[in-house]
Coordinates of N, CA, C and O in Angstrom, one line a residue:
X869 N 30.2 7.9 28.5 CA 30.0 7.2 27.8 C 29.3 7.1 26.8 O 29.6 6.8 25.6
X870 N 28.1 7.1 27.0 CA 27.2 6.6 25.5 C 27.2 8.0 24.4 O 27.2 7.8 22.7
X871 N 27.8 9.2 24.4 CA 28.4 10.1 23.2 C 29.4 9.7 22.4 O 29.2 9.5 21.6
X872 N 30.4 8.8 23.4 CA 31.7 7.9 22.2 C 30.8 6.9 21.4 O 30.8 6.7 20.3
X873 N 30.0 6.1 22.5 CA 29.0 5.0 21.8 C 28.3 5.6 20.4 O 28.6 4.6 19.2
X874 N 27.6 6.6 20.3 CA 26.6 7.4 19.5 C 27.8 7.8 18.6 O 27.3 7.2 17.2
X875 N 29.1 8.1 19.2 CA 30.0 8.5 17.0 C 30.4 7.8 16.9 O 30.1 7.3 15.6
X876 N 30.8 6.6 17.1 CA 30.9 4.9 17.0 C 29.6 4.5 16.1 O 29.7 4.0 15.4
X877 N 28.7 4.9 16.5 CA 27.3 4.2 15.4 C 27.3 4.8 14.3 O 26.2 4.3 13.4
X878 N 27.5 6.6 14.1 CA 27.3 7.1 13.3 C 28.6 6.6 12.5 O 28.8 6.4 11.1
X879 N 29.8 6.1 12.7 CA 31.2 6.0 12.1 C 31.1 5.1 11.6 O 30.9 4.2 10.3
X880 N 30.5 3.1 12.4 CA 30.2 2.5 12.2 C 30.1 1.5 13.4 O 30.3 1.0 13.8
X881 N 28.2 1.8 12.6 CA 27.3 1.1 13.6 C 27.4 -0.6 14.3 O 27.1 -0.3 15.3
X882 N 28.2 -1.2 13.8 CA 28.2 -2.5 14.7 C 29.0 -2.0 15.4 O 29.1 -3.0 16.5
X883 N 30.4 -1.2 15.9 CA 30.6 -0.7 16.6 C 30.2 -1.2 18.1 O 30.5 -0.7 18.7
X884 N 29.2 0.3 17.7 CA 28.4 1.2 18.5 C 27.9 -0.2 18.7 O 27.6 0.0 20.7
X885 N 27.1 -1.2 18.3 CA 25.8 -1.7 19.0 C 27.3 -2.8 20.5 O 26.7 -3.4 20.6
X886 N 28.3 -3.3 19.3 CA 29.5 -4.3 20.1 C 29.8 -4.1 21.4 O 29.5 -3.8 22.5
X887 N 29.9 -2.4 21.4 CA 30.4 -1.6 22.5 C 29.3 -1.4 23.7 O 29.1 -1.1 25.2
X888 N 27.7 -1.3 23.4 CA 27.1 -1.1 23.9 C 26.5 -3.0 25.1 O 26.1 -3.0 25.7
X889 N 26.0 -3.6 24.1 CA 26.0 -5.3 24.1 C 26.6 -6.4 23.8 O 26.3 -7.6 24.8
X890 N 27.8 -6.4 23.6 CA 28.7 -6.9 22.8 C 28.3 -7.9 22.2 O 27.7 -7.4 20.4
X891 N 28.4 -9.0 21.7 CA 28.6 -9.7 20.8 C 27.3 -10.4 21.3 O 27.5 -11.4 21.7
X892 N 26.5 -10.5 20.4 CA 24.6 -10.9 20.5 C 23.8 -11.2 19.5 O 24.5 -10.4 18.3
X893 N 22.6 -11.6 19.9 CA 21.7 -11.2 18.7 C 21.9 -9.8 18.2 O 21.4 -9.5 16.7
X894 N 21.5 -8.5 18.7 CA 21.5 -7.3 18.1 C 22.6 -7.0 17.2 O 23.0 -6.6 16.7
X895 N 23.5 -7.6 17.4 CA 25.4 -7.0 17.3 C 25.3 -7.6 15.8 O 24.8 -7.3 14.3
X896 N 24.7 -8.8 15.5 CA 24.4 -9.5 14.5 C 23.3 -8.9 13.4 O 23.5 -8.8 11.9
X897 N 22.4 -8.3 14.0 CA 21.0 -7.9 13.5 C 21.5 -6.7 13.4 O 21.4 -6.3 11.4
X898 N 22.6 -5.9 13.2 CA 23.1 -4.6 13.3 C 24.0 -5.4 12.2 O 23.7 -4.2 10.8
X899 N 24.7 -6.0 12.2 CA 25.9 -6.4 11.1 C 25.3 -7.0 9.0 O 25.2 -6.0 8.3
X900 N 23.5 -7.5 9.7 CA 22.5 -7.7 8.7 C 22.0 -6.2 7.8 O 22.0 -6.1 6.2
X901 N 21.8 -5.4 8.9 CA 21.2 -4.5 8.7 C 22.5 -3.2 7.8 O 22.0 -2.6 6.9
X902 N 23.1 -3.3 8.4 CA 24.2 -2.4 7.7 C 24.5 -3.0 6.8 O 25.0 -1.8 4.9
X903 N 25.6 -3.9 6.4 CA 24.7 -4.5 5.0 C 23.7 -3.9 4.2 O 23.8 -4.5 2.4
X904 N 22.8 -4.3 4.4 CA 20.9 -4.2 3.4 C 21.4 -2.3 3.2 O 21.4 -1.9 2.2
X905 N 22.0 -1.5 4.3 CA 22.3 0.1 4.4 C 22.8 0.2 5.3 O 22.4 -0.1 6.2
X906 N 23.5 1.2 5.1 CA 24.1 2.0 6.6 C 22.9 2.5 7.4 O 23.7 2.8 7.8
X907 N 22.1 4.0 6.0 CA 21.0 3.7 7.2 C 19.7 2.9 8.7 O 20.1 3.8 9.3
X908 N 19.7 2.0 7.9 CA 19.3 1.2 9.3 C 20.1 0.9 10.0 O 19.6 0.9 11.0
X909 N 21.3 0.5 8.9 CA 23.0 0.2 10.2 C 23.0 1.4 11.3 O 22.7 1.2 12.8
X910 N 22.3 2.5 11.5 CA 22.8 3.7 12.2 C 21.8 3.1 13.2 O 22.3 4.2 14.2
X911 N 20.2 3.7 12.2 CA 19.4 3.9 13.9 C 19.4 2.3 14.1 O 18.5 3.0 15.4
X912 N 19.5 1.5 13.2 CA 19.1 0.5 14.9 C 20.8 0.6 15.7 O 19.8 0.5 17.2
X913 N 21.3 1.5 15.3 CA 22.8 0.8 16.7 C 22.4 2.3 17.5 O 22.4 1.9 18.4
X914 N 21.5 3.3 16.8 CA 21.1 4.7 18.0 C 20.3 3.8 19.1 O 20.3 4.6 20.1
X915 N 19.5 3.6 17.7 CA 18.1 2.6 18.9 C 19.1 1.7 20.1 O 18.0 1.9 21.2
X916 N 19.5 0.9 19.7 CA 19.9 0.0 20.9 C 20.8 0.6 22.1 O 20.6 0.5 23.3
X917 N 21.4 1.9 21.4 CA 22.2 2.8 22.5 C 21.7 3.3 23.1 O 21.5 3.2 24.6
X918 N 20.3 3.9 22.5 CA 19.6 5.0 23.5 C 18.6 3.7 24.4 O 18.1 4.0 25.6
X919 N 18.0 2.1 23.7 CA 17.0 2.0 25.6 C 18.3 0.8 26.0 O 17.4 1.2 27.1
X920 N 19.2 0.4 25.9 CA 19.4 -0.4 26.4 C 20.4 -0.1 27.7 O 21.4 0.5 27.1
X921 N 20.5 0.4 28.8 CA 21.2 0.9 30.0 C 21.6 -0.3 31.1 O 21.2 -1.7 31.1

């Protein structure tokens, strides 16, 4: 399942975070980072997916 989340994180970073943690502070942080730049959103999403188990 992590592979699917990572693929979603690359295509649409907030979706990958949403699938991992739901709507919470990490989801909103990721939306802001994605709006500021696509790459920071991807990095944050992959970090959250890798960190939270």
